[in-house]
Short mmCIF file of C-alpha atoms and ligand atoms in Angstrom, two decimals:
data_model
loop_
_atom_site.label_atom_id
_atom_site.label_comp_id
_atom_site.label_asym_id
_atom_site.label_seq_id
_atom_site.Cartn_x
_atom_site.Cartn_y
_atom_site.Cartn_z
CA MET A 254 -3.04 19.06 16.73
CA ASP A 255 0.07 18.56 14.65
CA ALA A 256 0.71 14.84 14.49
CA ASP A 257 3.99 12.89 14.45
CA LEU A 258 2.03 9.78 13.51
CA VAL A 259 -1.41 9.06 12.06
CA VAL A 260 -2.91 5.71 13.03
CA VAL A 261 -5.82 4.56 10.88
CA GLY A 262 -8.09 2.29 12.93
CA SER A 263 -8.65 2.28 16.72
CA GLY A 264 -8.73 -1.51 17.20
CA LEU A 265 -6.26 -3.17 19.55
CA PHE A 266 -3.48 -2.99 16.96
CA GLY A 267 -3.89 0.75 16.37
CA LEU A 268 -4.42 1.54 20.06
CA THR A 269 -1.26 -0.33 21.06
CA VAL A 270 0.87 1.46 18.46
CA ALA A 271 -0.57 4.85 19.42
CA GLN A 272 -0.19 4.31 23.17
CA GLN A 273 3.43 3.15 22.82
CA CYS A 274 4.51 5.99 20.53
CA ALA A 275 2.90 8.57 22.81
CA GLU A 276 4.30 7.04 26.00
CA ARG A 277 7.74 5.73 25.02
CA PHE A 278 8.77 8.31 22.43
CA GLY A 279 6.72 11.31 23.55
CA ARG A 280 5.11 11.61 20.13
CA ARG A 281 1.78 13.17 19.25
CA VAL A 282 -0.52 10.62 17.66
CA VAL A 283 -3.85 11.09 15.93
CA ILE A 284 -6.01 7.98 15.64
CA ILE A 285 -8.83 8.08 13.11
CA ASP A 286 -11.64 5.56 12.85
CA ARG A 287 -14.59 5.42 10.51
CA ARG A 288 -16.86 3.97 13.20
CA SER A 289 -18.56 6.04 15.90
CA HIS A 290 -16.63 4.30 18.70
CA ILE A 291 -13.09 3.18 19.47
CA GLY A 292 -11.84 -0.37 20.00
CA GLY A 293 -12.52 -2.00 16.65
CA ASN A 294 -14.14 -5.40 16.99
CA ALA A 295 -13.33 -5.73 20.68
CA TYR A 296 -15.82 -2.94 21.49
CA SER A 297 -18.67 -3.70 23.89
CA GLU A 298 -21.57 -1.77 25.38
CA ASN A 299 -24.21 -2.35 28.02
CA GLU A 300 -27.57 -3.41 26.65
CA PRO A 301 -29.81 -0.52 27.88
CA GLU A 302 -32.77 -2.49 29.30
CA THR A 303 -30.71 -4.95 31.37
CA GLY A 304 -27.28 -3.31 31.79
CA ILE A 305 -25.70 -6.56 30.58
CA GLU A 306 -22.41 -6.04 28.71
CA VAL A 307 -22.77 -7.15 25.09
CA HIS A 308 -19.78 -7.61 22.79
CA ARG A 309 -21.00 -5.74 19.71
CA TYR A 310 -18.98 -7.69 17.14
CA GLY A 311 -19.27 -11.18 18.61
CA ALA A 312 -18.10 -12.67 21.88
CA HIS A 313 -14.50 -11.80 22.77
CA LEU A 314 -12.51 -13.94 25.20
CA PHE A 315 -9.08 -12.77 26.21
CA HIS A 316 -6.34 -15.38 26.56
CA THR A 317 -2.57 -15.39 26.09
CA SER A 318 0.63 -17.19 26.99
CA ASN A 319 2.73 -14.17 26.03
CA GLN A 320 4.12 -12.66 29.26
CA ARG A 321 4.88 -9.29 27.69
CA VAL A 322 1.35 -8.97 26.29
CA TRP A 323 -0.16 -10.02 29.61
CA ASP A 324 1.91 -7.45 31.55
CA TYR A 325 1.03 -4.80 28.97
CA VAL A 326 -2.74 -5.32 29.04
CA ASN A 327 -2.68 -5.35 32.84
CA GLU A 328 -1.47 -1.75 32.75
CA PHE A 329 -4.97 -0.81 31.57
CA THR A 330 -7.35 -3.29 33.16
CA LYS A 331 -7.64 -6.11 35.68
CA PHE A 332 -9.03 -9.41 34.43
CA THR A 333 -11.62 -11.67 36.06
CA SER A 334 -10.98 -15.36 36.69
CA TYR A 335 -13.38 -16.34 33.88
CA VAL A 336 -12.51 -19.64 32.18
CA HIS A 337 -14.09 -20.30 28.78
CA ARG A 338 -16.07 -23.50 28.16
CA VAL A 339 -18.33 -24.36 25.24
CA TYR A 340 -21.16 -26.87 24.92
CA THR A 341 -22.94 -28.14 21.83
CA SER A 342 -26.56 -29.13 21.29
CA HIS A 343 -26.83 -32.08 18.88
CA ASN A 344 -30.04 -34.08 18.23
CA GLY A 345 -31.67 -32.79 21.38
CA GLU A 346 -28.72 -33.65 23.59
CA VAL A 347 -25.99 -31.39 25.04
CA PHE A 348 -22.32 -32.44 24.86
CA PRO A 349 -19.12 -30.79 26.10
CA MET A 350 -16.73 -29.26 23.54
CA PRO A 351 -14.02 -29.40 22.25
CA ILE A 352 -14.39 -33.14 21.64
CA ASN A 353 -13.01 -34.84 24.75
CA LEU A 354 -13.39 -38.09 26.65
CA GLY A 355 -16.66 -36.82 28.13
CA THR A 356 -18.04 -36.12 24.64
CA ILE A 357 -16.92 -39.53 23.36
CA ASN A 358 -18.35 -41.50 26.26
CA GLN A 359 -21.66 -39.64 26.17
CA PHE A 360 -21.91 -40.03 22.39
CA PHE A 361 -21.15 -43.77 22.36
CA ARG A 362 -22.90 -44.42 25.72
CA ALA A 363 -19.72 -45.94 27.02
CA ALA A 364 -17.14 -45.70 29.79
CA TYR A 365 -13.97 -45.93 27.70
CA THR A 366 -10.61 -45.33 29.27
CA PRO A 367 -8.34 -42.87 27.40
CA ASP A 368 -6.55 -45.77 25.66
CA GLU A 369 -9.80 -47.50 24.67
CA ALA A 370 -11.16 -44.22 23.26
CA ARG A 371 -7.94 -43.66 21.30
CA ALA A 372 -8.17 -47.16 19.81
CA LEU A 373 -11.83 -46.63 18.84
CA ILE A 374 -11.17 -43.30 17.11
CA ARG A 375 -8.14 -44.74 15.32
CA GLU A 376 -10.28 -47.61 14.01
CA GLN A 377 -13.11 -45.30 12.86
CA ALA A 378 -10.66 -42.89 11.23
CA ALA A 379 -9.21 -45.76 9.16
CA GLU A 380 -12.46 -45.92 7.12
CA LEU A 381 -10.84 -44.32 4.05
CA ASP A 382 -8.18 -47.00 4.08
CA GLY A 383 -5.33 -44.70 3.05
CA LYS A 384 -7.25 -43.10 0.13
CA GLU A 385 -6.57 -39.35 -0.32
CA PRO A 386 -9.60 -37.40 1.10
CA ALA A 387 -11.59 -35.90 -1.83
CA ASN A 388 -13.42 -33.24 0.16
CA PHE A 389 -13.66 -31.90 3.65
CA VAL A 390 -16.08 -34.57 4.88
CA GLU A 391 -13.61 -37.30 3.95
CA LYS A 392 -10.79 -35.29 5.43
CA GLY A 393 -12.71 -34.97 8.68
CA VAL A 394 -13.54 -38.69 8.68
CA SER A 395 -9.86 -39.48 8.19
CA LEU A 396 -9.03 -37.38 11.25
CA ILE A 397 -11.65 -38.43 13.83
CA GLY A 398 -13.93 -41.04 12.22
CA ARG A 399 -17.35 -40.60 10.65
CA PRO A 400 -19.72 -40.66 13.67
CA LEU A 401 -18.10 -37.80 15.62
CA TYR A 402 -17.27 -35.87 12.47
CA GLU A 403 -20.81 -35.91 11.10
CA ALA A 404 -22.35 -35.11 14.47
CA PHE A 405 -20.18 -32.22 15.61
CA ILE A 406 -18.14 -30.83 12.73
CA ALA A 407 -19.56 -31.40 9.23
CA HIS A 408 -22.75 -29.34 9.38
CA TYR A 409 -21.32 -26.79 11.78
CA THR A 410 -18.51 -26.05 9.33
CA ALA A 411 -20.94 -26.16 6.40
CA LYS A 412 -23.05 -23.50 8.13
CA GLN A 413 -19.97 -21.37 8.73
CA TRP A 414 -19.18 -21.52 5.02
CA GLN A 415 -22.79 -21.63 3.76
CA THR A 416 -21.70 -24.48 1.50
CA ASP A 417 -22.54 -28.20 1.28
CA PRO A 418 -19.88 -30.15 3.20
CA GLU A 419 -19.14 -32.30 0.13
CA LYS A 420 -18.38 -29.16 -1.88
CA LEU A 421 -15.94 -27.72 0.64
CA SER A 422 -12.29 -28.33 0.00
CA ALA A 423 -10.32 -30.74 2.19
CA ASP A 424 -7.68 -28.14 3.04
CA ILE A 425 -10.07 -26.07 5.21
CA ILE A 426 -9.05 -28.35 8.06
CA SER A 427 -5.65 -29.77 8.75
CA ARG A 428 -6.26 -31.11 12.24
CA LEU A 429 -9.13 -31.69 14.63
CA PRO A 430 -7.96 -31.87 18.19
CA VAL A 431 -9.51 -34.58 20.35
CA ARG A 432 -8.68 -34.67 24.05
CA TYR A 433 -8.50 -38.05 25.71
CA THR A 434 -9.21 -36.56 29.14
CA TYR A 435 -12.32 -34.95 30.62
CA ASP A 436 -10.71 -31.49 30.44
CA ASN A 437 -13.09 -29.24 28.53
CA ARG A 438 -11.34 -25.96 29.13
CA TYR A 439 -11.50 -24.24 25.74
CA PHE A 440 -8.14 -22.41 25.71
CA ASN A 441 -4.77 -23.82 26.72
CA ASP A 442 -3.13 -20.49 27.48
CA THR A 443 -1.34 -19.51 30.69
CA TYR A 444 -3.54 -16.45 31.20
CA GLU A 445 -7.24 -16.06 30.60
CA GLY A 446 -9.97 -13.71 31.77
CA LEU A 447 -12.34 -10.88 30.93
CA PRO A 448 -11.71 -7.20 31.61
CA VAL A 449 -13.23 -6.44 35.02
CA ASP A 450 -14.84 -3.14 33.97
CA GLY A 451 -15.66 -4.31 30.46
CA TYR A 452 -13.87 -4.05 27.13
CA THR A 453 -14.71 -0.43 26.39
CA ALA A 454 -13.26 0.86 29.68
CA TRP A 455 -10.02 -1.01 28.87
CA LEU A 456 -9.85 0.30 25.31
CA GLU A 457 -10.61 3.87 26.39
CA ARG A 458 -7.83 3.78 28.98
CA MET A 459 -5.36 2.88 26.25
CA ALA A 460 -6.33 6.00 24.31
CA ASP A 461 -6.49 8.24 27.38
CA HIS A 462 -3.21 10.13 26.95
CA ASP A 463 -2.30 13.84 26.57
CA ARG A 464 -0.53 13.15 23.32
CA ILE A 465 -3.25 11.00 21.74
CA GLU A 466 -6.22 12.46 19.91
CA VAL A 467 -9.01 10.24 18.57
CA LYS A 468 -11.20 11.30 15.65
CA LEU A 469 -14.24 9.09 15.16
CA GLU A 470 -16.53 8.87 12.13
CA THR A 471 -13.52 9.79 10.04
CA ASP A 472 -12.73 7.68 6.99
CA PHE A 473 -9.16 7.75 5.70
CA PHE A 474 -10.47 7.59 2.13
CA ASP A 475 -12.93 10.45 2.52
CA SER A 476 -11.23 13.29 0.65
CA SER A 477 -13.51 15.85 2.32
CA GLN A 478 -11.88 15.32 5.73
CA PRO A 479 -8.43 16.84 6.45
CA LEU A 480 -6.55 13.66 7.50
CA ASN A 481 -7.27 11.72 4.32
CA LYS A 482 -4.89 9.47 2.43
CA ASP A 483 -3.91 12.04 -0.22
CA ASN A 484 -3.11 14.72 2.36
CA VAL A 485 -1.31 12.54 4.86
CA VAL A 486 0.76 9.91 3.03
CA GLY A 487 4.25 11.25 2.37
CA ASN A 488 3.82 14.05 4.91
CA VAL A 489 3.19 12.26 8.20
CA PRO A 490 4.06 8.61 8.98
CA VAL A 491 1.02 6.36 8.89
CA VAL A 492 0.15 3.05 10.51
CA PHE A 493 -2.76 1.68 8.51
CA THR A 494 -4.96 -1.04 10.05
CA GLY A 495 -7.85 -0.91 7.58
CA PRO A 496 -8.27 -3.37 4.66
CA VAL A 497 -5.09 -3.57 2.57
CA ASP A 498 -7.02 -4.17 -0.69
CA ARG A 499 -9.11 -1.05 -0.09
CA TYR A 500 -5.93 1.01 0.45
CA PHE A 501 -4.75 0.13 -3.05
CA ASP A 502 -8.20 0.62 -4.62
CA TYR A 503 -8.60 -3.14 -5.11
CA SER A 504 -5.98 -3.03 -7.87
CA GLU A 505 -4.99 -6.67 -7.24
CA GLY A 506 -8.57 -7.86 -6.76
CA ARG A 507 -10.82 -8.07 -3.71
CA LEU A 508 -9.70 -10.32 -0.86
CA GLY A 509 -12.52 -12.61 0.34
CA TRP A 510 -13.93 -12.43 3.87
CA ARG A 511 -16.62 -14.18 5.84
CA THR A 512 -18.94 -12.07 7.95
CA LEU A 513 -21.39 -12.77 10.77
CA ASP A 514 -24.94 -11.62 11.37
CA PHE A 515 -25.98 -11.23 15.00
CA GLU A 516 -29.59 -11.41 16.22
CA GLU A 517 -29.89 -9.99 19.71
CA GLN A 518 -32.86 -10.61 22.01
CA VAL A 519 -33.77 -9.59 25.55
CA LEU A 520 -35.74 -12.41 27.16
CA PRO A 521 -37.91 -12.27 30.31
CA VAL A 522 -36.05 -15.15 32.01
CA GLY A 523 -33.16 -15.07 34.47
CA ASP A 524 -31.19 -17.74 32.67
CA PHE A 525 -31.77 -18.98 29.12
CA GLN A 526 -29.14 -21.68 28.64
CA GLY A 527 -27.06 -21.90 31.81
CA THR A 528 -23.76 -21.25 30.02
CA PRO A 529 -22.14 -18.51 27.88
CA VAL A 530 -21.96 -20.34 24.55
CA MET A 531 -24.05 -23.14 23.07
CA ASN A 532 -23.09 -24.42 19.62
CA TYR A 533 -25.70 -25.77 17.21
CA PRO A 534 -23.95 -28.26 14.92
CA ASP A 535 -27.08 -29.70 13.22
CA ALA A 536 -28.16 -28.90 9.67
CA ASP A 537 -31.76 -28.03 10.55
CA VAL A 538 -30.83 -25.07 12.80
CA PRO A 539 -29.80 -22.02 10.74
CA TYR A 540 -27.52 -20.36 13.32
CA THR A 541 -24.15 -21.68 14.47
CA ARG A 542 -24.34 -20.69 18.12
CA ILE A 543 -26.09 -18.71 20.85
CA HIS A 544 -24.24 -16.47 23.29
CA GLU A 545 -25.78 -15.52 26.59
CA PHE A 546 -23.76 -12.57 27.85
CA ARG A 547 -24.67 -12.61 31.55
CA HIS A 548 -22.61 -15.79 31.99
CA PHE A 549 -19.38 -14.04 31.01
CA HIS A 550 -19.63 -12.08 34.28
CA PRO A 551 -21.14 -14.25 37.02
CA GLU A 552 -19.51 -11.85 39.52
CA ARG A 553 -21.71 -8.93 38.42
CA ASP A 554 -25.01 -7.91 39.88
CA TYR A 555 -27.17 -8.41 36.78
CA PRO A 556 -31.00 -8.50 36.87
CA LYS A 557 -32.38 -11.92 37.85
CA ASP A 558 -35.49 -11.78 35.66
CA LYS A 559 -34.00 -10.79 32.29
CA THR A 560 -31.23 -11.98 30.04
CA VAL A 561 -29.62 -11.07 26.68
CA ILE A 562 -28.91 -13.68 24.04
CA MET A 563 -27.34 -13.36 20.61
CA ARG A 564 -27.75 -15.85 17.78
CA GLU A 565 -24.86 -15.97 15.34
CA PHE A 566 -25.21 -16.63 11.59
CA SER A 567 -22.26 -16.92 9.25
CA ARG A 568 -21.90 -16.11 5.52
CA PHE A 569 -19.62 -14.68 2.86
CA ALA A 570 -19.13 -10.91 3.13
CA GLU A 571 -20.17 -8.65 0.26
CA GLY A 572 -20.48 -4.91 -0.32
CA GLU A 573 -20.52 -3.03 2.97
CA ASP A 574 -20.56 -6.13 5.21
CA GLU A 575 -18.05 -6.18 8.07
CA PRO A 576 -15.06 -8.35 7.11
CA TYR A 577 -14.45 -10.85 9.97
CA TYR A 578 -12.55 -13.97 8.88
CA PRO A 579 -10.26 -14.25 5.83
CA VAL A 580 -11.58 -16.84 3.34
CA ASN A 581 -8.05 -17.50 2.09
CA THR A 582 -8.70 -19.22 -1.26
CA PRO A 583 -5.65 -19.77 -3.50
CA ALA A 584 -6.70 -16.62 -5.42
CA ASP A 585 -6.83 -14.67 -2.15
CA ARG A 586 -3.34 -15.88 -1.24
CA ASP A 587 -1.98 -14.77 -4.64
CA GLY A 588 -3.65 -11.39 -4.31
CA LEU A 589 -2.27 -10.99 -0.81
CA LEU A 590 1.31 -11.56 -2.03
CA ARG A 591 0.88 -8.78 -4.60
CA TYR A 592 -0.60 -6.46 -1.98
CA ARG A 593 2.31 -7.24 0.35
CA ASP A 594 4.76 -6.09 -2.34
CA ARG A 595 2.81 -2.90 -2.88
CA ALA A 596 2.61 -2.32 0.88
CA LYS A 597 6.38 -2.76 1.22
CA SER A 598 7.12 -0.14 -1.42
CA GLU A 599 4.51 2.31 -0.11
CA LYS A 600 6.80 4.85 1.57
CA GLY A 601 5.87 6.26 4.96
CA VAL A 602 3.09 3.72 5.56
CA LEU A 603 3.17 0.60 7.73
CA PHE A 604 0.36 -1.95 7.37
CA GLY A 605 -0.77 -3.86 10.42
CA GLY A 606 -3.59 -5.64 12.21
CA ARG A 607 -6.22 -8.04 11.03
CA LEU A 608 -7.40 -6.09 7.99
CA GLY A 609 -4.04 -4.59 7.06
CA THR A 610 -2.39 -8.01 6.85
CA TYR A 611 -5.45 -10.15 5.87
CA LYS A 612 -4.90 -12.50 8.77
CA TYR A 613 -7.12 -13.70 11.58
CA LEU A 614 -5.54 -12.36 14.75
CA ASP A 615 -6.71 -12.97 18.27
CA MET A 616 -6.50 -9.92 20.51
CA HIS A 617 -3.24 -10.99 22.13
CA MET A 618 -1.73 -11.58 18.69
CA ALA A 619 -2.81 -8.15 17.46
CA ILE A 620 -1.27 -6.54 20.56
CA GLY A 621 1.91 -8.63 20.26
CA ALA A 622 2.29 -7.77 16.56
CA ALA A 623 1.76 -4.07 17.32
CA LEU A 624 4.45 -4.12 20.04
CA SER A 625 6.83 -5.75 17.52
CA MET A 626 6.09 -3.08 14.92
CA VAL A 627 6.87 -0.41 17.50
CA ASP A 628 10.17 -2.11 18.46
CA ASN A 629 11.28 -2.95 14.94
CA LYS A 630 10.17 0.08 12.93
CA LEU A 631 8.77 2.99 14.90
CA GLU A 632 11.41 3.11 17.62
CA GLN A 633 14.11 3.47 14.93
CA HIS A 634 12.10 6.19 13.26
CA PHE A 635 11.35 8.21 16.37
CA THR A 636 14.76 7.86 18.04
CA VAL A 637 17.28 7.95 15.18
CA GLY A 638 15.11 9.23 12.34
CA ALA A 639 15.11 6.05 10.23
CA ALA A 640 12.71 6.19 7.29
CA ILE A 641 9.40 4.35 7.60
CA GLN A 642 8.82 1.71 5.01
P1 FAD B 917 -10.03 -4.25 14.26
O1 FAD B 917 -10.46 -4.49 15.63
O2 FAD B 917 -10.87 -4.76 13.16
O3 FAD B 917 -9.86 -2.67 14.07
C1 FAD B 917 -9.70 -2.06 12.81
C2 FAD B 917 -10.31 -0.68 12.88
O4 FAD B 917 -9.99 0.02 11.67
C3 FAD B 917 -11.82 -0.69 12.98
O5 FAD B 917 -12.25 0.04 14.10
C4 FAD B 917 -12.28 -0.03 11.67
O6 FAD B 917 -13.44 0.77 11.82
C5 FAD B 917 -11.08 0.83 11.32
N1 FAD B 917 -11.01 1.18 9.89
C6 FAD B 917 -11.08 0.33 8.83
N2 FAD B 917 -11.02 1.02 7.67
C7 FAD B 917 -10.90 2.33 8.01
C8 FAD B 917 -10.82 3.54 7.25
N3 FAD B 917 -10.85 3.53 5.92
N4 FAD B 917 -10.72 4.71 7.91
C9 FAD B 917 -10.72 4.75 9.28
N5 FAD B 917 -10.80 3.64 10.04
C10 FAD B 917 -10.89 2.44 9.41
N6 FAD B 917 -9.88 -12.22 19.66
C11 FAD B 917 -9.66 -12.86 20.83
O7 FAD B 917 -8.56 -12.77 21.38
N7 FAD B 917 -10.65 -13.59 21.42
C12 FAD B 917 -11.89 -13.72 20.87
O8 FAD B 917 -12.75 -14.39 21.44
C13 FAD B 917 -12.14 -13.07 19.64
N8 FAD B 917 -13.34 -13.18 19.04
C14 FAD B 917 -13.55 -12.55 17.83
C15 FAD B 917 -14.79 -12.67 17.22
C16 FAD B 917 -15.01 -12.05 15.99
C17 FAD B 917 -16.34 -12.19 15.33
C18 FAD B 917 -13.96 -11.33 15.37
C19 FAD B 917 -14.16 -10.68 14.03
C20 FAD B 917 -12.74 -11.20 15.99
C21 FAD B 917 -12.52 -11.80 17.22
N9 FAD B 917 -11.31 -11.67 17.87
C22 FAD B 917 -11.09 -12.31 19.06
C23 FAD B 917 -10.23 -10.91 17.25
C24 FAD B 917 -10.15 -9.47 17.71
O9 FAD B 917 -11.33 -8.79 17.39
C25 FAD B 917 -8.92 -8.93 16.97
O10 FAD B 917 -7.76 -9.24 17.64
C26 FAD B 917 -8.92 -7.48 16.79
O11 FAD B 917 -10.03 -7.12 16.02
C27 FAD B 917 -7.68 -7.09 16.04
O12 FAD B 917 -7.58 -5.78 16.13
P2 FAD B 917 -7.24 -4.89 14.88
O13 FAD B 917 -6.89 -3.58 15.49
O14 FAD B 917 -6.26 -5.53 14.01
O15 FAD B 917 -8.58 -4.82 13.99
NA1 NA B 918 5.31 0.55 3.54
#
């Protein structure tokens, strides 16, 4: 079909832009994606042996306080009443996360009141005595004291970065929230839940429109396919949600990313860990956490004698690895500023999403940012013919 807009990438950013331009402005949109499925990293599929829904690119929990985003996503799916909670297995004992009064009292074998716990943490955090933290261990100690920091944060973060805690820079963390109540609800947002029929049904409904065509296994930089960069840019407006450094042939250097490796297992037990996510903050365990997917949907009729678990390992991305979390070194930040300038002067192309802006975005943030791009740029273009830049 002839397109009024080409969207590169079918993640939540690209899907939102495409759906809005098709629906609100009656435009014909082609979405291309290099993967064999839509949805970007929010994609999920049912594990064939058990039928249990597995989030292919790591566990995805939907939460937002943005009313517009909540109303928008509810046009495509209902959400369950799932509330996210995380536990952590340290030295053979399980504690509630994020660090709260329950964690503190279990750890110190005490029955502190909120004020007593506050006083204790303040005293332990004063260990550095006003000295500027030299690395991220000292920074952590200055925020919550050494005992809790070393137990729950130091090695966990070191595993995420595959780097000795002493060698990590202090500016990786700026704050470590501690709750002085027993509330261990993970997110503080107004709305939270999981899509009732699964992520993929939601994502497919967004793309299910007469004026939207999706082309999978189609890379924007593959010159052998018709909708490639050289053919499209300058002729049809583009919203690009792939990696911004790749778009400009890495001319300003490669931006650093962390990636994750997932090890999935089907086990012959009905329940492996009794909860969706267990963190492993100790140095002698190589993975950072284990997800058990059946617990995301207690309302579903899953088999009672089998379960699916996924161990998560974290490392720096290289070569063809999936880019997941921006590393954000000072060199990355410099490079990003240069790419932003280039992106601004690239006529007819708007850069968006996680990869296009080199920014970690939760799903609700990606959707919110896409709605803003539609309001601020694409509406002007499609209603009064303003140029895209
Ligand atoms: P993506 O989903 O990454 O989509 C980009 C798409 O562009 C991909 O499909 C890719 O194949 C395609 N693409 C790239 N280059 C090209 C090219 N050259 N040609 C064609 N197509 C291309 N959010 C939450 O709210 N809650 C969570 O619990 C949560 N957990 C997460 C866990 C992990 C491990 C990760 C990585 C993210 C998580 N997120 C979570 C964030 C969520 O995945 C993002 O909000 C979402 O990915 C952002 O959507 P996006 O469209 O910007 O990017
Ligand atoms: Na531009």
